[in-house]
mmCIF file of C-alpha atoms and ligand atoms in Angstrom:
data_model
loop_
_atom_site.group_PDB
_atom_site.id
_atom_site.type_symbol
_atom_site.label_atom_id
_atom_site.label_comp_id
_atom_site.label_asym_id
_atom_site.label_seq_id
_atom_site.Cartn_x
_atom_site.Cartn_y
_atom_site.Cartn_z
ATOM 1 C CA MET A 245 106.414 53.245 145.778
ATOM 2 C CA ASN A 246 104.875 56.677 144.726
ATOM 3 C CA TRP A 247 102.080 57.072 142.324
ATOM 4 C CA ILE A 248 103.182 59.968 139.622
ATOM 5 C CA PRO A 249 100.477 63.160 140.916
ATOM 6 C CA GLU A 250 98.296 64.262 138.405
ATOM 7 C CA GLN A 251 99.425 67.978 140.058
ATOM 8 C CA LEU A 252 102.419 67.191 138.505
ATOM 9 C CA ALA A 253 101.644 66.171 135.522
ATOM 10 C CA PHE A 254 99.493 69.152 134.617
ATOM 11 C CA SER A 255 101.959 71.847 135.574
ATOM 12 C CA VAL A 256 103.949 70.876 132.390
ATOM 13 C CA ALA A 257 101.063 73.114 131.035
ATOM 14 C CA LYS A 258 102.387 76.499 131.579
ATOM 15 C CA GLN A 259 100.722 79.692 130.804
ATOM 16 C CA ARG A 260 101.853 81.056 127.979
ATOM 17 C CA PRO A 261 102.855 84.951 128.298
ATOM 18 C CA LYS A 262 100.739 87.030 126.162
ATOM 19 C CA ASP A 263 104.198 88.478 124.728
ATOM 20 C CA SER A 264 105.552 85.254 124.041
ATOM 21 C CA ASN A 265 106.853 84.179 120.676
ATOM 22 C CA LYS A 266 107.777 80.439 119.202
ATOM 23 C CA GLY A 267 111.226 80.921 120.428
ATOM 24 C CA THR A 268 109.799 81.121 124.287
ATOM 25 C CA PHE A 269 108.758 77.378 124.004
ATOM 26 C CA GLY A 270 111.844 75.615 121.974
ATOM 27 C CA ARG A 271 112.747 73.855 118.659
ATOM 28 C CA LEU A 272 113.027 69.975 118.647
ATOM 29 C CA LEU A 273 114.783 67.607 116.796
ATOM 30 C CA CYS A 274 112.811 64.511 115.826
ATOM 31 C CA ILE A 275 115.580 62.325 114.172
ATOM 32 C CA CYS A 276 112.951 59.486 113.472
ATOM 33 C CA GLY A 277 112.118 57.039 110.923
ATOM 34 C CA SER A 278 113.205 55.389 107.935
ATOM 35 C CA ALA A 279 111.895 53.561 105.067
ATOM 36 C CA GLY A 280 109.184 51.550 106.327
ATOM 37 C CA MET A 281 108.621 53.320 109.759
ATOM 38 C CA ALA A 282 106.769 56.555 108.586
ATOM 39 C CA GLY A 283 104.148 56.258 110.906
ATOM 40 C CA ALA A 284 106.798 56.452 113.972
ATOM 41 C CA ALA A 285 108.301 59.578 112.624
ATOM 42 C CA MET A 286 104.502 61.122 112.239
ATOM 43 C CA LEU A 287 103.578 60.077 115.448
ATOM 44 C CA CYS A 288 106.278 61.435 117.300
ATOM 45 C CA THR A 289 106.614 63.932 115.360
ATOM 46 C CA GLY A 290 102.666 64.747 115.576
ATOM 47 C CA ALA A 291 102.731 64.486 119.554
ATOM 48 C CA ALA A 292 105.355 67.098 119.876
ATOM 49 C CA LEU A 293 103.684 69.689 117.771
ATOM 50 C CA ARG A 294 100.471 69.029 119.834
ATOM 51 C CA CYS A 295 102.272 69.518 123.292
ATOM 52 C CA GLY A 296 103.437 73.171 123.109
ATOM 53 C CA THR A 297 106.659 73.004 121.782
ATOM 54 C CA GLY A 298 107.859 77.011 119.398
ATOM 55 C CA LEU A 299 109.315 74.922 116.349
ATOM 56 C CA VAL A 300 109.051 71.084 115.685
ATOM 57 C CA ASP A 301 112.285 69.972 113.202
ATOM 58 C CA ALA A 302 111.788 66.276 111.868
ATOM 59 C CA ALA A 303 114.996 65.038 110.551
ATOM 60 C CA LEU A 304 113.869 62.339 108.044
ATOM 61 C CA PRO A 305 115.945 60.420 105.370
ATOM 62 C CA GLU A 306 114.492 61.266 101.904
ATOM 63 C CA SER A 307 112.343 58.628 100.727
ATOM 64 C CA ILE A 308 110.026 59.109 103.742
ATOM 65 C CA TYR A 309 109.916 62.710 103.509
ATOM 66 C CA PRO A 310 107.195 63.754 101.366
ATOM 67 C CA ILE A 311 104.995 61.052 103.209
ATOM 68 C CA VAL A 312 105.572 63.077 106.674
ATOM 69 C CA ALA A 313 105.676 66.619 105.463
ATOM 70 C CA SER A 314 102.110 66.148 103.660
ATOM 71 C CA ARG A 315 100.254 65.218 106.922
ATOM 72 C CA LEU A 316 102.176 67.689 108.757
ATOM 73 C CA PRO A 317 102.394 71.216 107.633
ATOM 74 C CA GLU A 318 103.461 72.824 110.943
ATOM 75 C CA ALA A 319 106.973 70.684 111.180
ATOM 76 C CA VAL A 320 110.067 72.173 109.423
ATOM 77 C CA TYR A 321 112.225 69.318 107.895
ATOM 78 C CA THR A 322 115.849 68.580 107.776
ATOM 79 C CA VAL A 323 116.301 66.079 104.759
ATOM 80 C CA TYR A 324 118.987 63.539 104.572
ATOM 81 C CA ARG A 325 120.195 61.087 101.724
ATOM 82 C CA GLU A 326 120.831 57.658 102.908
ATOM 83 C CA ASP A 327 124.698 57.814 102.628
ATOM 84 C CA ASP A 328 124.893 61.748 104.496
ATOM 85 C CA PHE A 329 123.725 62.113 107.770
ATOM 86 C CA SER A 330 125.990 65.901 108.073
ATOM 87 C CA PRO A 331 122.380 67.963 107.846
ATOM 88 C CA VAL A 332 121.087 65.904 110.978
ATOM 89 C CA LEU A 333 124.453 66.952 113.200
ATOM 90 C CA HIS A 334 124.174 70.534 111.472
ATOM 91 C CA SER A 335 120.391 70.761 112.783
ATOM 92 C CA LEU A 336 121.285 69.442 116.206
ATOM 93 C CA ARG A 337 123.313 72.871 117.078
ATOM 94 C CA LYS A 338 120.470 74.371 116.731
ATOM 95 C CA ALA A 339 117.671 72.788 118.503
ATOM 96 C CA SER A 340 116.724 72.578 122.501
ATOM 97 C CA ALA A 341 116.041 69.488 122.367
ATOM 98 C CA CYS A 342 116.335 65.933 120.726
ATOM 99 C CA VAL A 343 114.269 62.618 120.177
ATOM 100 C CA LEU A 344 116.087 60.048 119.094
ATOM 101 C CA GLY A 345 115.429 56.668 117.390
ATOM 102 C CA CYS A 346 111.154 56.077 117.032
ATOM 103 C CA GLY A 347 111.463 54.041 113.956
ATOM 104 C CA LEU A 348 115.423 54.693 112.808
ATOM 105 C CA SER A 349 115.863 51.560 112.201
ATOM 106 C CA THR A 350 118.954 49.869 113.354
ATOM 107 C CA ALA A 351 121.133 50.057 109.939
ATOM 108 C CA HIS A 352 123.754 52.978 111.392
ATOM 109 C CA PRO A 353 124.993 52.268 114.985
ATOM 110 C CA GLU A 354 127.409 54.973 114.212
ATOM 111 C CA ARG A 355 124.926 57.673 113.465
ATOM 112 C CA VAL A 356 122.963 57.002 117.424
ATOM 113 C CA ARG A 357 126.555 56.977 118.897
ATOM 114 C CA ASN A 358 128.133 60.332 116.956
ATOM 115 C CA VAL A 359 124.239 62.489 117.807
ATOM 116 C CA LEU A 360 124.510 60.962 121.770
ATOM 117 C CA ARG A 361 128.464 62.378 121.316
ATOM 118 C CA ALA A 362 127.617 65.743 119.886
ATOM 119 C CA CYS A 363 124.247 66.657 122.169
ATOM 120 C CA CYS A 364 124.762 69.325 124.518
ATOM 121 C CA ASP A 365 120.964 69.819 125.335
ATOM 122 C CA PRO A 366 118.365 67.124 126.883
ATOM 123 C CA LEU A 367 117.724 63.678 124.447
ATOM 124 C CA VAL A 368 115.028 61.430 124.273
ATOM 125 C CA LEU A 369 116.470 57.996 123.285
ATOM 126 C CA ASP A 370 113.874 55.469 122.265
ATOM 127 C CA ALA A 371 113.644 52.431 120.043
ATOM 128 C CA ASP A 372 116.153 52.020 117.648
ATOM 129 C CA GLY A 373 117.964 54.402 119.238
ATOM 130 C CA LEU A 374 118.525 52.253 122.536
ATOM 131 C CA ASN A 375 119.114 48.830 119.956
ATOM 132 C CA CYS A 376 122.073 51.069 118.370
ATOM 133 C CA ILE A 377 123.695 50.909 122.017
ATOM 134 C CA ALA A 378 122.277 47.956 123.259
ATOM 135 C CA GLU A 379 125.549 46.079 122.700
ATOM 136 C CA ASP A 380 127.707 48.714 124.378
ATOM 137 C CA VAL A 381 126.187 50.914 126.980
ATOM 138 C CA SER A 382 128.769 52.719 127.962
ATOM 139 C CA VAL A 383 128.715 55.396 125.608
ATOM 140 C CA LEU A 384 125.761 56.640 127.922
ATOM 141 C CA ASP A 385 129.046 57.232 130.380
ATOM 142 C CA THR A 386 130.059 60.006 127.893
ATOM 143 C CA VAL A 387 127.255 62.033 127.286
ATOM 144 C CA SER A 388 127.131 65.301 128.755
ATOM 145 C CA ALA A 389 123.578 66.338 127.822
ATOM 146 C CA PRO A 390 120.918 64.761 130.026
ATOM 147 C CA LEU A 391 119.455 61.601 129.185
ATOM 148 C CA VAL A 392 115.640 60.621 129.227
ATOM 149 C CA LEU A 393 115.728 56.708 127.795
ATOM 150 C CA THR A 394 111.971 54.873 127.270
ATOM 151 C CA PRO A 395 112.511 51.533 126.629
ATOM 152 C CA HIS A 396 109.848 48.878 126.410
ATOM 153 C CA PRO A 397 110.550 45.591 128.494
ATOM 154 C CA GLY A 398 112.052 43.952 125.427
ATOM 155 C CA GLU A 399 114.704 46.916 124.891
ATOM 156 C CA MET A 400 115.362 47.125 128.471
ATOM 157 C CA ALA A 401 116.224 42.916 128.280
ATOM 158 C CA ARG A 402 118.379 43.968 125.150
ATOM 159 C CA LEU A 403 120.110 46.699 127.064
ATOM 160 C CA LEU A 404 120.477 44.424 130.505
ATOM 161 C CA HIS A 405 121.742 41.675 128.135
ATOM 162 C CA CYS A 406 118.919 39.675 130.018
ATOM 163 C CA SER A 407 115.421 38.264 129.246
ATOM 164 C CA VAL A 408 111.890 40.139 129.173
ATOM 165 C CA GLU A 409 111.011 37.657 132.020
ATOM 166 C CA ASP A 410 113.948 39.081 133.992
ATOM 167 C CA VAL A 411 113.149 42.323 133.767
ATOM 168 C CA GLN A 412 109.205 42.052 134.287
ATOM 169 C CA ALA A 413 110.404 39.728 137.172
ATOM 170 C CA ASP A 414 111.906 43.117 139.265
ATOM 171 C CA ARG A 415 111.086 45.924 136.989
ATOM 172 C CA VAL A 416 111.647 48.669 140.281
ATOM 173 C CA GLY A 417 115.248 46.803 140.254
ATOM 174 C CA ALA A 418 115.888 46.876 136.536
ATOM 175 C CA ALA A 419 114.717 50.579 136.023
ATOM 176 C CA ALA A 420 116.633 51.931 139.069
ATOM 177 C CA SER A 421 119.696 50.276 139.014
ATOM 178 C CA PHE A 422 120.021 51.425 135.494
ATOM 179 C CA ALA A 423 119.061 55.010 136.276
ATOM 180 C CA ALA A 424 121.599 54.995 138.929
ATOM 181 C CA GLU A 425 124.798 53.288 137.063
ATOM 182 C CA HIS A 426 124.452 55.718 134.303
ATOM 183 C CA LYS A 427 123.192 59.084 135.552
ATOM 184 C CA VAL A 428 120.108 59.023 133.028
ATOM 185 C CA ILE A 429 116.247 59.497 133.292
ATOM 186 C CA LEU A 430 114.694 55.675 132.807
ATOM 187 C CA VAL A 431 111.025 55.167 131.926
ATOM 188 C CA LEU A 432 110.307 51.897 131.578
ATOM 189 C CA LYS A 433 106.984 51.316 129.842
ATOM 190 C CA GLY A 434 104.616 48.707 130.171
ATOM 191 C CA ALA A 435 101.703 48.251 132.177
ATOM 192 C CA GLY A 436 102.557 50.602 135.270
ATOM 193 C CA THR A 437 105.221 52.583 133.029
ATOM 194 C CA LEU A 438 108.149 53.560 136.032
ATOM 195 C CA VAL A 439 110.077 56.709 135.892
ATOM 196 C CA ALA A 440 113.636 56.688 137.435
ATOM 197 C CA ALA A 441 115.956 59.165 138.618
ATOM 198 C CA PRO A 442 119.602 58.525 139.421
ATOM 199 C CA ASP A 443 119.362 60.138 142.810
ATOM 200 C CA GLY A 444 116.936 57.140 143.400
ATOM 201 C CA ARG A 445 113.489 58.535 143.268
ATOM 202 C CA LEU A 446 110.854 56.680 141.283
ATOM 203 C CA LEU A 447 107.631 57.211 140.370
ATOM 204 C CA LYS A 448 104.787 54.726 138.862
ATOM 205 C CA ASN A 449 102.016 55.860 136.691
ATOM 206 C CA PRO A 450 98.455 55.205 137.539
ATOM 207 C CA THR A 451 97.257 56.012 133.880
ATOM 208 C CA GLY A 452 97.062 53.885 130.946
ATOM 209 C CA ASN A 453 95.541 50.724 130.007
ATOM 210 C CA PRO A 454 96.182 47.702 127.498
ATOM 211 C CA GLY A 455 93.912 49.701 124.644
ATOM 212 C CA MET A 456 97.716 51.117 123.955
ATOM 213 C CA ALA A 457 99.565 47.465 123.796
ATOM 214 C CA ARG A 458 99.717 48.095 119.792
ATOM 215 C CA GLY A 459 102.754 49.725 117.758
ATOM 216 C CA GLY A 460 102.408 53.648 117.861
ATOM 217 C CA SER A 461 101.891 54.474 121.228
ATOM 218 C CA GLY A 462 105.515 54.347 122.267
ATOM 219 C CA ASP A 463 106.345 56.821 119.235
ATOM 220 C CA LEU A 464 103.800 59.070 120.589
ATOM 221 C CA LEU A 465 105.679 58.909 124.259
ATOM 222 C CA ALA A 466 108.990 60.022 123.084
ATOM 223 C CA GLY A 467 107.542 63.242 121.530
ATOM 224 C CA MET A 468 105.595 64.414 124.235
ATOM 225 C CA ILE A 469 108.285 64.062 126.378
ATOM 226 C CA GLY A 470 110.832 65.790 123.801
ATOM 227 C CA ALA A 471 108.106 68.639 123.521
ATOM 228 C CA PHE A 472 108.726 69.155 127.342
ATOM 229 C CA LEU A 473 112.021 69.121 127.331
ATOM 230 C CA ALA A 474 112.777 71.469 124.519
ATOM 231 C CA GLN A 475 110.399 73.856 126.445
ATOM 232 C CA GLY A 476 112.800 73.610 129.024
ATOM 233 C CA ILE A 477 110.974 71.464 132.000
ATOM 234 C CA GLU A 478 113.239 69.485 133.928
ATOM 235 C CA PRO A 479 113.896 65.802 132.580
ATOM 236 C CA TYR A 480 112.092 63.737 135.784
ATOM 237 C CA THR A 481 109.150 66.197 135.644
ATOM 238 C CA ALA A 482 108.918 65.989 131.676
ATOM 239 C CA ALA A 483 109.468 62.192 131.866
ATOM 240 C CA ALA A 484 106.564 61.613 134.325
ATOM 241 C CA ALA A 485 104.058 63.934 133.039
ATOM 242 C CA ALA A 486 104.220 62.797 129.489
ATOM 243 C CA VAL A 487 104.085 59.512 130.797
ATOM 244 C CA TYR A 488 100.706 60.239 132.912
ATOM 245 C CA LEU A 489 99.130 62.457 130.152
ATOM 246 C CA HIS A 490 100.087 59.866 127.336
ATOM 247 C CA GLY A 491 98.090 57.058 130.034
ATOM 248 C CA LEU A 492 95.372 59.670 130.345
ATOM 249 C CA ALA A 493 94.889 59.949 126.548
ATOM 250 C CA GLY A 494 94.928 56.525 126.504
ATOM 251 C CA ASP A 495 91.958 56.014 128.744
ATOM 252 C CA ARG A 496 90.191 58.769 127.497
ATOM 253 C CA CYS A 497 90.549 57.294 123.951
ATOM 254 C CA ALA A 498 89.362 53.709 125.479
ATOM 255 C CA ALA A 499 86.415 55.618 126.760
ATOM 256 C CA ARG A 500 85.702 56.825 123.510
ATOM 257 C CA PHE A 501 86.204 54.178 120.832
ATOM 258 C CA SER A 502 86.945 50.863 123.093
ATOM 259 C CA GLN A 503 90.030 49.266 124.080
ATOM 260 C CA GLN A 504 89.755 47.405 121.113
ATOM 261 C CA ALA A 505 89.798 49.586 118.624
ATOM 262 C CA MET A 506 91.481 52.764 119.692
ATOM 263 C CA LEU A 507 94.387 53.996 117.828
ATOM 264 C CA PRO A 508 97.411 56.038 118.721
ATOM 265 C CA HIS A 509 96.569 58.540 115.979
ATOM 266 C CA ASP A 510 93.343 58.657 118.217
ATOM 267 C CA MET A 511 95.399 59.555 121.278
ATOM 268 C CA LEU A 512 97.046 61.806 119.325
ATOM 269 C CA ASN A 513 94.089 63.745 118.709
ATOM 270 C CA GLU A 514 92.825 63.569 122.670
ATOM 271 C CA LEU A 515 95.856 65.855 123.437
ATOM 272 C CA PRO A 516 94.055 68.641 122.613
ATOM 273 C CA ARG A 517 91.091 68.255 124.714
ATOM 274 C CA ILE A 518 93.173 67.237 127.885
ATOM 275 C CA PHE A 519 95.084 70.192 127.495
ATOM 276 C CA LEU A 520 92.107 72.372 127.091
ATOM 277 C CA ARG A 521 90.897 70.667 130.201
ATOM 278 C CA ILE A 522 93.976 71.787 132.033
ATOM 279 C CA GLU A 523 93.759 75.824 130.909
ATOM 280 C CA ASN A 524 90.198 75.642 131.987
ATOM 281 C CA THR A 525 90.584 74.607 135.179
ATOM 282 C CA ARG A 526 93.855 76.812 135.838
ATOM 283 C CA ARG A 527 91.209 79.728 134.907
ATOM 284 C CA ILE A 528 88.698 78.916 137.626
HETATM 285 N N1 LIG B 116 104.488 53.186 112.765
HETATM 286 C C1 LIG B 116 105.408 52.747 112.350
HETATM 287 O O1 LIG B 116 106.026 53.579 111.760
HETATM 288 C C2 LIG B 116 105.876 51.697 113.594
HETATM 289 C C3 LIG B 116 107.445 51.774 113.960
HETATM 290 N N2 LIG B 116 107.477 50.980 114.966
HETATM 291 C C4 LIG B 116 109.207 51.176 114.947
HETATM 292 O O2 LIG B 116 109.545 49.463 114.900
HETATM 293 C C5 LIG B 116 110.693 49.287 115.763
HETATM 294 C C6 LIG B 116 110.914 47.872 116.139
HETATM 295 O O3 LIG B 116 110.219 48.578 118.056
HETATM 296 P P1 LIG B 116 109.449 47.144 118.128
HETATM 297 O O4 LIG B 116 108.794 47.542 119.666
HETATM 298 O O5 LIG B 116 108.341 46.924 117.266
HETATM 299 O O6 LIG B 116 109.893 45.942 118.043
HETATM 300 P P2 LIG B 116 111.075 45.103 119.323
HETATM 301 O O7 LIG B 116 111.340 43.796 118.821
HETATM 302 O O8 LIG B 116 111.869 46.332 119.898
HETATM 303 O O9 LIG B 116 109.754 44.908 120.796
HETATM 304 C C7 LIG B 116 108.837 44.118 120.479
HETATM 305 C C8 LIG B 116 109.185 42.709 121.607
HETATM 306 O O10 LIG B 116 109.454 43.389 122.847
HETATM 307 C C9 LIG B 116 108.830 42.872 124.143
HETATM 308 N N3 LIG B 116 107.842 43.820 124.601
HETATM 309 C C10 LIG B 116 107.265 44.625 124.601
HETATM 310 N N4 LIG B 116 106.773 45.692 125.296
HETATM 311 C C11 LIG B 116 106.383 44.585 125.964
HETATM 312 C C12 LIG B 116 105.840 44.566 127.212
HETATM 313 N N5 LIG B 116 104.732 45.739 127.819
HETATM 314 N N6 LIG B 116 106.168 43.566 128.066
HETATM 315 C C13 LIG B 116 106.531 42.316 127.616
HETATM 316 N N7 LIG B 116 107.115 42.520 126.497
HETATM 317 C C14 LIG B 116 107.290 43.287 125.583
HETATM 318 C C15 LIG B 116 108.173 41.687 123.428
HETATM 319 O O11 LIG B 116 108.995 40.281 123.042
HETATM 320 C C16 LIG B 116 107.815 42.205 121.839
HETATM 321 O O12 LIG B 116 107.637 41.050 121.385
HETATM 322 C C17 LIG B 116 111.273 50.642 116.157
HETATM 323 O O13 LIG B 116 112.300 51.479 115.668
HETATM 324 C C18 LIG B 116 110.095 51.463 116.651
HETATM 325 O O14 LIG B 116 109.910 52.807 116.969
HETATM 326 C C19 LIG B 116 107.225 51.006 115.829
HETATM 327 O O15 LIG B 116 106.824 51.813 117.277
HETATM 328 C C20 LIG B 116 105.546 50.423 115.564
HETATM 329 C C21 LIG B 116 104.860 51.707 115.010
HETATM 330 N N1 LIG B 117 98.853 46.743 129.045
HETATM 331 C C1 LIG B 117 99.359 48.198 128.862
HETATM 332 N N2 LIG B 117 98.790 48.952 130.035
HETATM 333 C C2 LIG B 117 99.221 50.236 130.033
HETATM 334 N N3 LIG B 117 99.974 51.090 129.430
HETATM 335 C C3 LIG B 117 100.757 49.930 127.982
HETATM 336 C C4 LIG B 117 100.193 48.693 128.140
HETATM 337 N N4 LIG B 117 100.524 47.722 126.942
HETATM 338 C C5 LIG B 117 101.664 48.981 126.306
HETATM 339 N N5 LIG B 117 101.149 50.227 126.976
HETATM 340 C C6 LIG B 117 102.088 51.466 127.028
HETATM 341 O O1 LIG B 117 102.108 51.939 125.252
HETATM 342 C C7 LIG B 117 103.101 52.343 124.900
HETATM 343 C C8 LIG B 117 104.233 51.245 123.978
HETATM 344 O O2 LIG B 117 105.131 51.876 123.685
HETATM 345 P P1 LIG B 117 106.010 50.522 122.981
HETATM 346 O O3 LIG B 117 106.057 49.480 123.280
HETATM 347 O O4 LIG B 117 107.566 51.613 122.634
HETATM 348 O O5 LIG B 117 105.620 51.310 121.324
HETATM 349 P P2 LIG B 117 105.745 50.965 119.996
HETATM 350 O O6 LIG B 117 107.446 51.418 119.537
HETATM 351 O O7 LIG B 117 105.133 50.587 119.004
HETATM 352 O O8 LIG B 117 105.313 52.883 119.604
HETATM 353 C C9 LIG B 117 104.005 52.425 126.491
HETATM 354 O O9 LIG B 117 104.093 53.955 127.142
HETATM 355 C C10 LIG B 117 103.598 51.308 127.598
HETATM 356 O O10 LIG B 117 103.319 51.779 128.491
HETATM 357 MG MG1 LIG B 118 108.487 51.941 120.770
#
């Protein structure tokens, strides 16, 4: 079993060309959040903003739009009515990558399937996006876009129709076989997150700690992967690098604030210091 190398993780923080503009760094659509889960949308969108994306578009139901927009002025917003999802499908055409599912709720599984079918660019499927397809995962085999799936063991168990204990008893088998069967990048989260590719490549994450075991940590990770995909980084590298850097942010927060008290929000605020260190290392 190989560990995710630091060098691979740091490689996603590319030098920004002097004459670059926001178009150079992609446009990410985050289809996340629902009434009661504005936080998931905020953490996912915030992470995407902090990971170098040129433009982040958060697609939100109108009930939570004011909450999220008041906290994240750098994002643009696709606001949709609860009974009309069509603006989101319109915004999808303009995006270079998409994150689908953090805090979305499972009230409209057909919307998740429609986005998957319509999407031509790389897409991260997380949380309720996964729960919405768990009953019948065959939709994955009809998708032409590169997919990165980010289940925690509970979501993985739903996808495989088995128990969490079954997943944890053979994490490598669960991740590798799902990735190969459905031709997706599969990120199986938890202590020692695994990143599996359809061609058999598999990496284990050396960073991270139990202080990250709290609501919101995974929403951050989805936004980070989406940010790297939007910037054109190939999906296996984007996923492995985000997993490593997310765990590194967690470790630095544990050292500053304790595993007991650290929050996903602290991890989000740690990202600038991590990228600064990478940029400074590059200059030496
Ligand atoms: N602030 C917010 O708005 C938040 C919204 N969230 C959203 O809430 C919805 C429900 O997601 P949840 O993940 O909370 O609920 P789930 O019911 O999907 O998953 C929780 C269960 O999964 C299992 N599990 C998860 N991680 C595990 C691990 N490492 N080892 C073993 N078992 C594990 C456990 O049985 C656990 O009780 C999602 O849409 C999610 O995005 C969460 O992300 C929490 C924060
Ligand atoms: N014990 C642990 N050690 C290392 N990382 C962990 C641990 N527990 C959780 N994490 C990480 O925290 C994140 C939790 O994601 P998830 O369960 O989807 O949370 P949420 O949906 O509440 O945001 C994952 O990236 C996972 O790998
Ligand atoms: Mg989650």
